[in-house]
Amino acid sequence: MVKAQAPGEYMDKVKAQVNGEQLRIGEIDSWEALLENLKMNCIPRSIFEMDSGDYDTFLEERRRLIAEKIS
């Protein structure tokens, strides 16, 4: 279950999945599809390097992406 996992744990599984491992979370099976999904959901690409201590940075980056999307 995704909601019970820390973001780093979840994103590690997603990265493994797009690198050819078995689909375990959703249907995203390529880097292209993953990056498009992040873009559509205004999730910064830096999410892959973040941990729980970066939450404020994540929110700032996401706010900027949302503002760009709606303007």
PDB file of C-alpha atoms in Angstrom:
ATOM      1  CA  MET A   1       0.000   0.000   0.000  1.00  0.00           C
ATOM      2  CA  VAL A   2       1.506   3.318  -1.121  1.00  0.00           C
ATOM      3  CA  LYS A   3       0.180   5.490   1.695  1.00  0.00           C
ATOM      4  CA  ALA A   4       1.920   3.346   4.305  1.00  0.00           C
ATOM      5  CA  GLN A   5       5.344   3.855   2.687  1.00  0.00           C
ATOM      6  CA  ALA A   6       7.832   6.669   3.117  1.00  0.00           C
ATOM      7  CA  PRO A   7       8.311   8.678  -0.107  1.00  0.00           C
ATOM      8  CA  GLY A   8      11.900   7.457  -0.495  1.00  0.00           C
ATOM      9  CA  GLU A   9      10.816   3.833  -0.225  1.00  0.00           C
ATOM     10  CA  TYR A  10       7.965   4.353  -2.670  1.00  0.00           C
ATOM     11  CA  MET A  11      10.114   6.221  -5.201  1.00  0.00           C
ATOM     12  CA  ASP A  12      12.816   3.525  -5.008  1.00  0.00           C
ATOM     13  CA  LYS A  13      10.182   0.985  -6.045  1.00  0.00           C
ATOM     14  CA  VAL A  14       8.985   3.212  -8.877  1.00  0.00           C
ATOM     15  CA  LYS A  15      12.562   3.682 -10.134  1.00  0.00           C
ATOM     16  CA  ALA A  16      13.149  -0.076 -10.054  1.00  0.00           C
ATOM     17  CA  GLN A  17       9.905  -0.612 -11.934  1.00  0.00           C
ATOM     18  CA  VAL A  18      10.825   1.768 -14.760  1.00  0.00           C
ATOM     19  CA  ASN A  19      14.224   0.078 -14.949  1.00  0.00           C
ATOM     20  CA  GLY A  20      12.567  -3.183 -15.951  1.00  0.00           C
ATOM     21  CA  GLU A  21      11.499  -4.811 -12.708  1.00  0.00           C
ATOM     22  CA  GLN A  22       8.013  -6.214 -12.224  1.00  0.00           C
ATOM     23  CA  LEU A  23       5.123  -3.736 -12.071  1.00  0.00           C
ATOM     24  CA  ARG A  24       4.256  -3.341  -8.391  1.00  0.00           C
ATOM     25  CA  ILE A  25       2.899   0.194  -8.229  1.00  0.00           C
ATOM     26  CA  GLY A  26       0.541   1.342 -10.964  1.00  0.00           C
ATOM     27  CA  GLU A  27       1.232   0.899 -14.660  1.00  0.00           C
ATOM     28  CA  ILE A  28       4.190   3.229 -15.229  1.00  0.00           C
ATOM     29  CA  ASP A  29       6.904   1.164 -16.892  1.00  0.00           C
ATOM     30  CA  SER A  30       9.256   3.681 -18.503  1.00  0.00           C
ATOM     31  CA  TRP A  31      11.222   6.778 -17.526  1.00  0.00           C
ATOM     32  CA  GLU A  32       9.367   8.731 -20.208  1.00  0.00           C
ATOM     33  CA  ALA A  33       5.998   7.810 -18.713  1.00  0.00           C
ATOM     34  CA  LEU A  34       7.225   8.510 -15.188  1.00  0.00           C
ATOM     35  CA  LEU A  35       8.569  11.956 -16.043  1.00  0.00           C
ATOM     36  CA  GLU A  36       5.346  12.810 -17.877  1.00  0.00           C
ATOM     37  CA  ASN A  37       3.342  11.680 -14.856  1.00  0.00           C
ATOM     38  CA  LEU A  38       5.435  13.854 -12.535  1.00  0.00           C
ATOM     39  CA  LYS A  39       4.941  16.816 -14.866  1.00  0.00           C
ATOM     40  CA  MET A  40       1.177  16.308 -15.093  1.00  0.00           C
ATOM     41  CA  ASN A  41       0.938  16.136 -11.292  1.00  0.00           C
ATOM     42  CA  CYS A  42       3.306  19.063 -10.655  1.00  0.00           C
ATOM     43  CA  ILE A  43       5.812  16.913  -8.796  1.00  0.00           C
ATOM     44  CA  PRO A  44       9.360  18.273  -9.051  1.00  0.00           C
ATOM     45  CA  ARG A  45      11.943  15.942 -10.584  1.00  0.00           C
ATOM     46  CA  SER A  46      14.110  16.598  -7.549  1.00  0.00           C
ATOM     47  CA  ILE A  47      11.763  14.246  -5.658  1.00  0.00           C
ATOM     48  CA  PHE A  48      14.257  11.461  -6.384  1.00  0.00           C
ATOM     49  CA  GLU A  49      16.933  13.111  -4.264  1.00  0.00           C
ATOM     50  CA  MET A  50      14.660  14.240  -1.432  1.00  0.00           C
ATOM     51  CA  ASP A  51      13.978  12.802   1.969  1.00  0.00           C
ATOM     52  CA  SER A  52      11.592  13.832   4.742  1.00  0.00           C
ATOM     53  CA  GLY A  53      13.846  16.741   5.690  1.00  0.00           C
ATOM     54  CA  ASP A  54      13.224  18.307   2.277  1.00  0.00           C
ATOM     55  CA  TYR A  55       9.458  18.649   2.696  1.00  0.00           C
ATOM     56  CA  ASP A  56       9.477  22.461   2.754  1.00  0.00           C
ATOM     57  CA  THR A  57      11.629  22.532  -0.381  1.00  0.00           C
ATOM     58  CA  PHE A  58       9.278  20.057  -2.040  1.00  0.00           C
ATOM     59  CA  LEU A  59       6.294  22.274  -1.235  1.00  0.00           C
ATOM     60  CA  GLU A  60       8.024  25.387  -2.572  1.00  0.00           C
ATOM     61  CA  GLU A  61       8.973  23.658  -5.821  1.00  0.00           C
ATOM     62  CA  ARG A  62       5.515  22.148  -6.195  1.00  0.00           C
ATOM     63  CA  ARG A  63       3.803  25.500  -5.616  1.00  0.00           C
ATOM     64  CA  ARG A  64       5.943  27.001  -8.375  1.00  0.00           C
ATOM     65  CA  LEU A  65       5.049  24.166 -10.766  1.00  0.00           C
ATOM     66  CA  ILE A  66       1.335  24.483  -9.971  1.00  0.00           C
ATOM     67  CA  ALA A  67       1.453  28.245 -10.515  1.00  0.00           C
ATOM     68  CA  GLU A  68       3.157  27.727 -13.883  1.00  0.00           C
ATOM     69  CA  LYS A  69       0.558  25.159 -14.880  1.00  0.00           C
ATOM     70  CA  ILE A  70      -2.456  27.326 -14.077  1.00  0.00           C
ATOM     71  CA  SER A  71      -1.130  30.600 -15.470  1.00  0.00           C
TER      72      SER A  71
END
